[in-house]
PDB file of C-alpha atoms in Angstrom:
ATOM      1  CA  UNK F   1       0.894 -31.844  -0.755  1.00  0.00           C
ATOM      2  CA  UNK F   2       4.423 -32.002   0.700  1.00  0.00           C
ATOM      3  CA  UNK F   3       5.894 -30.927  -2.654  1.00  0.00           C
ATOM      4  CA  UNK F   4       3.539 -27.894  -2.856  1.00  0.00           C
ATOM      5  CA  UNK F   5       4.491 -26.796   0.658  1.00  0.00           C
ATOM      6  CA  UNK F   6       8.201 -27.071  -0.170  1.00  0.00           C
ATOM      7  CA  UNK F   7       7.833 -24.969  -3.337  1.00  0.00           C
ATOM      8  CA  UNK F   8       5.826 -22.291  -1.510  1.00  0.00           C
ATOM      9  CA  UNK F   9       8.416 -22.157   1.275  1.00  0.00           C
ATOM     10  CA  UNK F  10      11.212 -21.687  -1.245  1.00  0.00           C
ATOM     11  CA  UNK F  11       9.308 -18.885  -2.999  1.00  0.00           C
ATOM     12  CA  UNK F  12       8.728 -17.054   0.286  1.00  0.00           C
ATOM     13  CA  UNK F  13      12.385 -17.430   1.284  1.00  0.00           C
ATOM     14  CA  UNK F  14      13.561 -16.067  -2.075  1.00  0.00           C
ATOM     15  CA  UNK F  15      11.082 -13.180  -1.784  1.00  0.00           C
ATOM     16  CA  UNK F  16      12.472 -12.304   1.656  1.00  0.00           C
ATOM     17  CA  UNK F  17      16.020 -12.236   0.259  1.00  0.00           C
ATOM     18  CA  UNK F  18      15.039  -9.813  -2.517  1.00  0.00           C
ATOM     19  CA  UNK F  19      12.951  -7.718  -0.096  1.00  0.00           C
ATOM     20  CA  UNK F  20      15.969  -7.294   2.213  1.00  0.00           C
ATOM     21  CA  UNK F  21      18.079  -6.194  -0.764  1.00  0.00           C
ATOM     22  CA  UNK F  22      15.397  -3.717  -1.825  1.00  0.00           C
ATOM     23  CA  UNK F  23      15.107  -2.306   1.708  1.00  0.00           C
ATOM     24  CA  UNK F  24      18.875  -1.743   1.778  1.00  0.00           C
ATOM     25  CA  UNK F  25      18.719  -0.099  -1.651  1.00  0.00           C
ATOM     26  CA  UNK F  26      15.860   2.200  -0.611  1.00  0.00           C
ATOM     27  CA  UNK F  27      17.735   3.222   2.537  1.00  0.00           C
ATOM     28  CA  UNK F  28      20.838   4.087   0.523  1.00  0.00           C
ATOM     29  CA  UNK F  29      18.698   6.083  -1.918  1.00  0.00           C
ATOM     30  CA  UNK F  30      16.779   7.711   0.975  1.00  0.00           C
ATOM     31  CA  UNK F  31      13.503   6.708  -0.639  1.00  0.00           C
ATOM     32  CA  UNK F  32      10.477   6.332   1.599  1.00  0.00           C
ATOM     33  CA  UNK F  33       8.438   3.460   0.221  1.00  0.00           C
ATOM     34  CA  UNK F  34       4.762   3.104   1.052  1.00  0.00           C
ATOM     35  CA  UNK F  35       2.859  -0.007   0.021  1.00  0.00           C
ATOM     36  CA  UNK F  36      -0.928   0.105  -0.017  1.00  0.00           C
ATOM     37  CA  UNK F  37      -3.084  -2.999   0.329  1.00  0.00           C
ATOM     38  CA  UNK F  38      -6.846  -3.410   0.342  1.00  0.00           C
ATOM     39  CA  UNK F  39      -9.686  -5.435  -1.069  1.00  0.00           C
ATOM     40  CA  UNK F  40     -11.054  -4.500  -4.532  1.00  0.00           C
ATOM     41  CA  UNK F  41     -13.346  -1.485  -4.495  1.00  0.00           C
ATOM     42  CA  UNK F  42     -11.909   0.225  -1.416  1.00  0.00           C
ATOM     43  CA  UNK F  43     -10.997   3.358  -3.379  1.00  0.00           C
ATOM     44  CA  UNK F  44      -7.273   2.648  -3.195  1.00  0.00           C
ATOM     45  CA  UNK F  45      -6.440   3.917  -6.679  1.00  0.00           C
ATOM     46  CA  UNK F  46      -8.510   7.084  -6.254  1.00  0.00           C
ATOM     47  CA  UNK F  47      -6.797   7.813  -2.944  1.00  0.00           C
ATOM     48  CA  UNK F  48      -3.369   7.164  -4.423  1.00  0.00           C
ATOM     49  CA  UNK F  49      -4.084   9.454  -7.390  1.00  0.00           C
ATOM     50  CA  UNK F  50      -5.051  12.276  -5.020  1.00  0.00           C
ATOM     51  CA  UNK F  51      -2.051  11.504  -2.825  1.00  0.00           C
ATOM     52  CA  UNK F  52       0.349  11.714  -5.766  1.00  0.00           C
ATOM     53  CA  UNK F  53      -1.206  15.011  -6.859  1.00  0.00           C
ATOM     54  CA  UNK F  54      -0.975  16.609  -3.428  1.00  0.00           C
ATOM     55  CA  UNK F  55       2.236  15.223  -1.976  1.00  0.00           C
ATOM     56  CA  UNK F  56       3.846  15.626  -5.394  1.00  0.00           C
ATOM     57  CA  UNK F  57       3.698  19.392  -4.832  1.00  0.00           C
ATOM     58  CA  UNK F  58       6.182  18.982  -1.978  1.00  0.00           C
ATOM     59  CA  UNK F  59       8.187  15.857  -2.825  1.00  0.00           C
ATOM     60  CA  UNK F  60       9.563  13.878  -5.768  1.00  0.00           C
ATOM     61  CA  UNK F  61       7.186  10.923  -6.144  1.00  0.00           C
ATOM     62  CA  UNK F  62       6.540   7.858  -8.282  1.00  0.00           C
ATOM     63  CA  UNK F  63       4.289   4.813  -8.121  1.00  0.00           C
ATOM     64  CA  UNK F  64       4.086   1.223  -9.267  1.00  0.00           C
ATOM     65  CA  UNK F  65       0.730  -0.495  -9.430  1.00  0.00           C
ATOM     66  CA  UNK F  66      -0.156  -4.169  -9.615  1.00  0.00           C
ATOM     67  CA  UNK F  67      -3.135  -5.527 -11.495  1.00  0.00           C
ATOM     68  CA  UNK F  68      -4.130  -8.958 -12.715  1.00  0.00           C
ATOM     69  CA  UNK F  69      -4.753  -7.977 -16.334  1.00  0.00           C
ATOM     70  CA  UNK F  70      -5.253  -4.306 -17.191  1.00  0.00           C
ATOM     71  CA  UNK F  71      -3.377  -0.994 -17.293  1.00  0.00           C
ATOM     72  CA  UNK F  72      -6.423   0.971 -16.156  1.00  0.00           C
ATOM     73  CA  UNK F  73      -5.104   1.878 -12.719  1.00  0.00           C
ATOM     74  CA  UNK F  74      -1.726   2.974 -14.107  1.00  0.00           C
ATOM     75  CA  UNK F  75      -3.516   5.216 -16.614  1.00  0.00           C
ATOM     76  CA  UNK F  76      -5.528   6.821 -13.798  1.00  0.00           C
ATOM     77  CA  UNK F  77      -2.472   7.355 -11.609  1.00  0.00           C
ATOM     78  CA  UNK F  78      -0.502   8.872 -14.499  1.00  0.00           C
ATOM     79  CA  UNK F  79      -3.047  11.711 -14.627  1.00  0.00           C
ATOM     80  CA  UNK F  80      -1.476  12.946 -11.380  1.00  0.00           C
ATOM     81  CA  UNK F  81       1.655  13.849 -13.330  1.00  0.00           C
ATOM     82  CA  UNK F  82       3.793  11.382 -11.356  1.00  0.00           C
ATOM     83  CA  UNK F  83       5.933   8.699 -12.941  1.00  0.00           C
ATOM     84  CA  UNK F  84       3.971   5.431 -12.925  1.00  0.00           C
ATOM     85  CA  UNK F  85       4.756   1.868 -13.942  1.00  0.00           C
ATOM     86  CA  UNK F  86       2.294  -1.020 -14.257  1.00  0.00           C
ATOM     87  CA  UNK F  87       3.010  -4.562 -13.061  1.00  0.00           C
ATOM     88  CA  UNK F  88       0.651  -7.112 -14.607  1.00  0.00           C
ATOM     89  CA  UNK F  89       0.602 -10.193 -12.406  1.00  0.00           C
ATOM     90  CA  UNK F  90      -1.534 -12.492 -14.575  1.00  0.00           C
ATOM     91  CA  UNK F  91      -2.835 -15.245 -12.305  1.00  0.00           C
ATOM     92  CA  UNK F  92      -0.963 -14.057  -9.194  1.00  0.00           C
ATOM     93  CA  UNK F  93      -3.098 -12.293  -6.586  1.00  0.00           C
ATOM     94  CA  UNK F  94      -0.218 -10.271  -5.106  1.00  0.00           C
ATOM     95  CA  UNK F  95       3.011  -8.466  -5.908  1.00  0.00           C
ATOM     96  CA  UNK F  96       6.383 -10.009  -5.133  1.00  0.00           C
ATOM     97  CA  UNK F  97       9.635  -8.231  -4.344  1.00  0.00           C
ATOM     98  CA  UNK F  98      11.286  -9.295  -7.600  1.00  0.00           C
ATOM     99  CA  UNK F  99       8.420  -7.772  -9.606  1.00  0.00           C
ATOM    100  CA  UNK F 100       8.930  -4.464  -7.822  1.00  0.00           C
ATOM    101  CA  UNK F 101      12.698  -4.587  -8.338  1.00  0.00           C
ATOM    102  CA  UNK F 102      12.280  -5.119 -12.083  1.00  0.00           C
ATOM    103  CA  UNK F 103       9.618  -2.416 -12.389  1.00  0.00           C
ATOM    104  CA  UNK F 104      11.678   0.316 -10.722  1.00  0.00           C
ATOM    105  CA  UNK F 105      14.969  -0.400 -12.513  1.00  0.00           C
ATOM    106  CA  UNK F 106      14.508   2.579 -14.903  1.00  0.00           C
ATOM    107  CA  UNK F 107      14.306   4.839 -11.821  1.00  0.00           C
ATOM    108  CA  UNK F 108      17.384   3.490 -10.031  1.00  0.00           C
ATOM    109  CA  UNK F 109      19.361   6.652 -10.751  1.00  0.00           C
ATOM    110  CA  UNK F 110      16.328   8.913 -10.360  1.00  0.00           C
ATOM    111  CA  UNK F 111      16.117  11.004  -7.158  1.00  0.00           C
ATOM    112  CA  UNK F 112      12.826  10.142  -5.444  1.00  0.00           C
ATOM    113  CA  UNK F 113      11.517  11.035  -1.989  1.00  0.00           C
ATOM    114  CA  UNK F 114       8.464   8.771  -2.066  1.00  0.00           C
ATOM    115  CA  UNK F 115       7.767   5.557  -3.941  1.00  0.00           C
ATOM    116  CA  UNK F 116       4.228   4.233  -3.620  1.00  0.00           C
ATOM    117  CA  UNK F 117       3.365   0.605  -4.340  1.00  0.00           C
ATOM    118  CA  UNK F 118      -0.289  -0.209  -4.981  1.00  0.00           C
ATOM    119  CA  UNK F 119      -0.722  -3.943  -4.515  1.00  0.00           C
ATOM    120  CA  UNK F 120      -3.302  -6.118  -6.256  1.00  0.00           C
ATOM    121  CA  UNK F 121      -6.731  -5.801  -4.627  1.00  0.00           C
ATOM    122  CA  UNK F 122      -6.654  -8.635  -2.109  1.00  0.00           C
ATOM    123  CA  UNK F 123      -6.533  -8.844   1.685  1.00  0.00           C
ATOM    124  CA  UNK F 124      -5.080 -12.354   1.911  1.00  0.00           C
ATOM    125  CA  UNK F 125      -2.130 -13.070  -0.403  1.00  0.00           C
ATOM    126  CA  UNK F 126      -0.202  -9.753  -0.025  1.00  0.00           C
ATOM    127  CA  UNK F 127       0.175 -10.317   3.715  1.00  0.00           C
ATOM    128  CA  UNK F 128       2.841 -12.979   3.150  1.00  0.00           C
ATOM    129  CA  UNK F 129       5.057 -10.984   0.773  1.00  0.00           C
ATOM    130  CA  UNK F 130       7.495  -8.378   2.051  1.00  0.00           C
ATOM    131  CA  UNK F 131       8.216  -5.804  -0.678  1.00  0.00           C
ATOM    132  CA  UNK F 132      11.023  -4.012   1.128  1.00  0.00           C
ATOM    133  CA  UNK F 133       8.686  -1.148   1.931  1.00  0.00           C
ATOM    134  CA  UNK F 134       9.211   1.401   4.698  1.00  0.00           C
ATOM    135  CA  UNK F 135       5.544   1.426   5.560  1.00  0.00           C
ATOM    136  CA  UNK F 136       2.592  -0.829   4.802  1.00  0.00           C
ATOM    137  CA  UNK F 137      -0.844   0.783   4.901  1.00  0.00           C
ATOM    138  CA  UNK F 138      -4.042  -1.263   4.834  1.00  0.00           C
ATOM    139  CA  UNK F 139      -7.231   0.383   3.612  1.00  0.00           C
ATOM    140  CA  UNK F 140     -10.876  -0.461   4.004  1.00  0.00           C
ATOM    141  CA  UNK F 141     -13.886   1.620   3.060  1.00  0.00           C
ATOM    142  CA  UNK F 142     -16.954   2.491   5.113  1.00  0.00           C
ATOM    143  CA  UNK F 143     -19.017   0.414   2.677  1.00  0.00           C
ATOM    144  CA  UNK F 144     -17.150  -2.794   3.524  1.00  0.00           C
ATOM    145  CA  UNK F 145     -18.266  -3.126   7.128  1.00  0.00           C
ATOM    146  CA  UNK F 146     -16.744  -2.288  10.486  1.00  0.00           C
ATOM    147  CA  UNK F 147     -15.534  -5.844  11.120  1.00  0.00           C
ATOM    148  CA  UNK F 148     -13.109  -6.025   8.173  1.00  0.00           C
ATOM    149  CA  UNK F 149     -10.015  -6.117  10.443  1.00  0.00           C
ATOM    150  CA  UNK F 150     -11.395  -9.060  12.412  1.00  0.00           C
ATOM    151  CA  UNK F 151     -12.172 -10.946   9.189  1.00  0.00           C
ATOM    152  CA  UNK F 152      -8.660 -10.420   7.799  1.00  0.00           C
ATOM    153  CA  UNK F 153      -6.423 -10.143  10.889  1.00  0.00           C
ATOM    154  CA  UNK F 154      -3.191 -11.246   9.199  1.00  0.00           C
ATOM    155  CA  UNK F 155      -3.010  -8.333   6.769  1.00  0.00           C
ATOM    156  CA  UNK F 156      -3.806  -5.873   9.568  1.00  0.00           C
ATOM    157  CA  UNK F 157      -1.148  -7.441  11.759  1.00  0.00           C
ATOM    158  CA  UNK F 158       1.467  -6.957   9.042  1.00  0.00           C
ATOM    159  CA  UNK F 159       0.479  -3.307   8.420  1.00  0.00           C
ATOM    160  CA  UNK F 160       1.758  -0.134  10.082  1.00  0.00           C
ATOM    161  CA  UNK F 161      -1.380   1.964   9.718  1.00  0.00           C
ATOM    162  CA  UNK F 162      -5.044   1.731   8.736  1.00  0.00           C
ATOM    163  CA  UNK F 163      -6.790   4.182   6.442  1.00  0.00           C
ATOM    164  CA  UNK F 164     -10.587   4.179   6.414  1.00  0.00           C
ATOM    165  CA  UNK F 165     -11.717   5.432   2.993  1.00  0.00           C
ATOM    166  CA  UNK F 166     -14.879   6.870   1.435  1.00  0.00           C
ATOM    167  CA  UNK F 167     -15.878   8.585   4.683  1.00  0.00           C
ATOM    168  CA  UNK F 168     -18.158  10.887   2.677  1.00  0.00           C
ATOM    169  CA  UNK F 169     -20.470   7.849   2.477  1.00  0.00           C
ATOM    170  CA  UNK F 170     -20.371   7.108   6.219  1.00  0.00           C
ATOM    171  CA  UNK F 171     -23.787   8.532   7.037  1.00  0.00           C
ATOM    172  CA  UNK F 172     -25.440   6.974   3.999  1.00  0.00           C
ATOM    173  CA  UNK F 173     -24.293   3.468   4.970  1.00  0.00           C
ATOM    174  CA  UNK F 174     -24.702   4.087   8.738  1.00  0.00           C
ATOM    175  CA  UNK F 175     -21.014   3.412   9.317  1.00  0.00           C
ATOM    176  CA  UNK F 176     -20.170   2.929  12.992  1.00  0.00           C
ATOM    177  CA  UNK F 177     -16.785   4.619  13.440  1.00  0.00           C
ATOM    178  CA  UNK F 178     -16.386   3.515  17.055  1.00  0.00           C
ATOM    179  CA  UNK F 179     -17.022  -0.111  16.113  1.00  0.00           C
ATOM    180  CA  UNK F 180     -14.525   0.084  13.244  1.00  0.00           C
ATOM    181  CA  UNK F 181     -11.846   1.575  15.474  1.00  0.00           C
ATOM    182  CA  UNK F 182     -12.522  -1.089  18.110  1.00  0.00           C
ATOM    183  CA  UNK F 183     -12.166  -3.755  15.431  1.00  0.00           C
ATOM    184  CA  UNK F 184      -8.746  -2.426  14.424  1.00  0.00           C
ATOM    185  CA  UNK F 185      -7.699  -2.043  18.068  1.00  0.00           C
ATOM    186  CA  UNK F 186      -8.702  -5.615  18.810  1.00  0.00           C
ATOM    187  CA  UNK F 187      -6.477  -6.967  16.027  1.00  0.00           C
ATOM    188  CA  UNK F 188      -3.596  -4.511  16.228  1.00  0.00           C
ATOM    189  CA  UNK F 189      -3.596  -2.424  19.428  1.00  0.00           C
ATOM    190  CA  UNK F 190      -2.192   1.067  19.050  1.00  0.00           C
ATOM    191  CA  UNK F 191      -2.067   1.092  15.246  1.00  0.00           C
ATOM    192  CA  UNK F 192      -2.596   4.596  13.772  1.00  0.00           C
ATOM    193  CA  UNK F 193      -5.986   5.025  12.078  1.00  0.00           C
ATOM    194  CA  UNK F 194      -6.681   7.775   9.549  1.00  0.00           C
ATOM    195  CA  UNK F 195      -9.930   8.620   7.760  1.00  0.00           C
ATOM    196  CA  UNK F 196     -10.134  10.129   4.294  1.00  0.00           C
ATOM    197  CA  UNK F 197     -12.417  10.905   1.415  1.00  0.00           C
ATOM    198  CA  UNK F 198     -10.578  11.239  -1.871  1.00  0.00           C
ATOM    199  CA  UNK F 199     -13.833  12.555  -3.357  1.00  0.00           C
ATOM    200  CA  UNK F 200     -14.365  15.495  -0.966  1.00  0.00           C
ATOM    201  CA  UNK F 201     -10.749  15.828   0.277  1.00  0.00           C
ATOM    202  CA  UNK F 202     -11.905  15.390   3.884  1.00  0.00           C
ATOM    203  CA  UNK F 203      -8.954  14.055   5.866  1.00  0.00           C
ATOM    204  CA  UNK F 204      -6.542  14.414   2.932  1.00  0.00           C
ATOM    205  CA  UNK F 205      -4.432  17.125   4.580  1.00  0.00           C
ATOM    206  CA  UNK F 206      -4.037  15.010   7.727  1.00  0.00           C
ATOM    207  CA  UNK F 207      -3.084  11.993   5.561  1.00  0.00           C
ATOM    208  CA  UNK F 208      -0.496  13.940   3.575  1.00  0.00           C
ATOM    209  CA  UNK F 209       0.961  15.542   6.702  1.00  0.00           C
ATOM    210  CA  UNK F 210       1.145  12.131   8.396  1.00  0.00           C
ATOM    211  CA  UNK F 211       3.067  10.712   5.419  1.00  0.00           C
ATOM    212  CA  UNK F 212       5.445  13.683   5.542  1.00  0.00           C
ATOM    213  CA  UNK F 213       6.040  13.031   9.253  1.00  0.00           C
ATOM    214  CA  UNK F 214       6.894   9.403   8.531  1.00  0.00           C
ATOM    215  CA  UNK F 215       9.263  10.496   5.776  1.00  0.00           C
ATOM    216  CA  UNK F 216      11.158  12.626   8.265  1.00  0.00           C
ATOM    217  CA  UNK F 217      12.044   9.482  10.212  1.00  0.00           C
ATOM    218  CA  UNK F 218      14.254   7.971   7.518  1.00  0.00           C
TER     219      UNK F 218
END
C-alpha cells in the first residue's frame, strides 16, 4: 500500500509541474483554455460541438477530447469545422497534463483564442489533475438529479462554474431548479451557474457571451 501511495504522489507532482508549464505557455500565447468535466451522458460533447460552431464565428478555436477507446467524440466535434484532436486514454479515467501537451504540439505556432479540453466522462478522477486550464467547467444534466454536486463535491470544488445541461427535458423529468442551485451553493458558494440546451439552443447565447467575458480577462 505504501508503495502505491508513493507512486501516485509522484505522478500528481509531475502532473502539477507540466500543468504549470502549460499555464505559462497558454498565457504567453494568450490562449484561453476551458476544460469541461462531467459524468458520461451529460451531453458534454453535444454542448461542446454547438459551442465550437457558435463561438467559432467570433474567435479562433480548437478542441482536444479524451476518451477511453474511441474516436467518436472527436468525429462529432470535427463537424463544427474546428480543429480537433483525440486523446485515447486506454485504461485511464482522466486526462493528464502531459497528454494535453503532446496533443496540442501541432498547434503550438497556431494563433488560437480558445482551446477547449473535453475530459473523459468521470466526476472523480479528473478532479485531481490540473491541466493548466484557465477555467474548469463542471456539467450535469437535469436527468442526473439535483443532488449531483453533493454526491461529487471534490470536482465541484475544483471547478470555476457549473453548467446545467439538457434543460429542454426539465419539465419531463420534474427537475427542481431551486434544489439544484441550492446543492451547488452548498458545495461551492457563489459559483456561477448557467443553464443550456444544446438541442433547442436555450441558454446558448448566455453561455457563449459568458465565455467571451471570461476571455476578456486574460
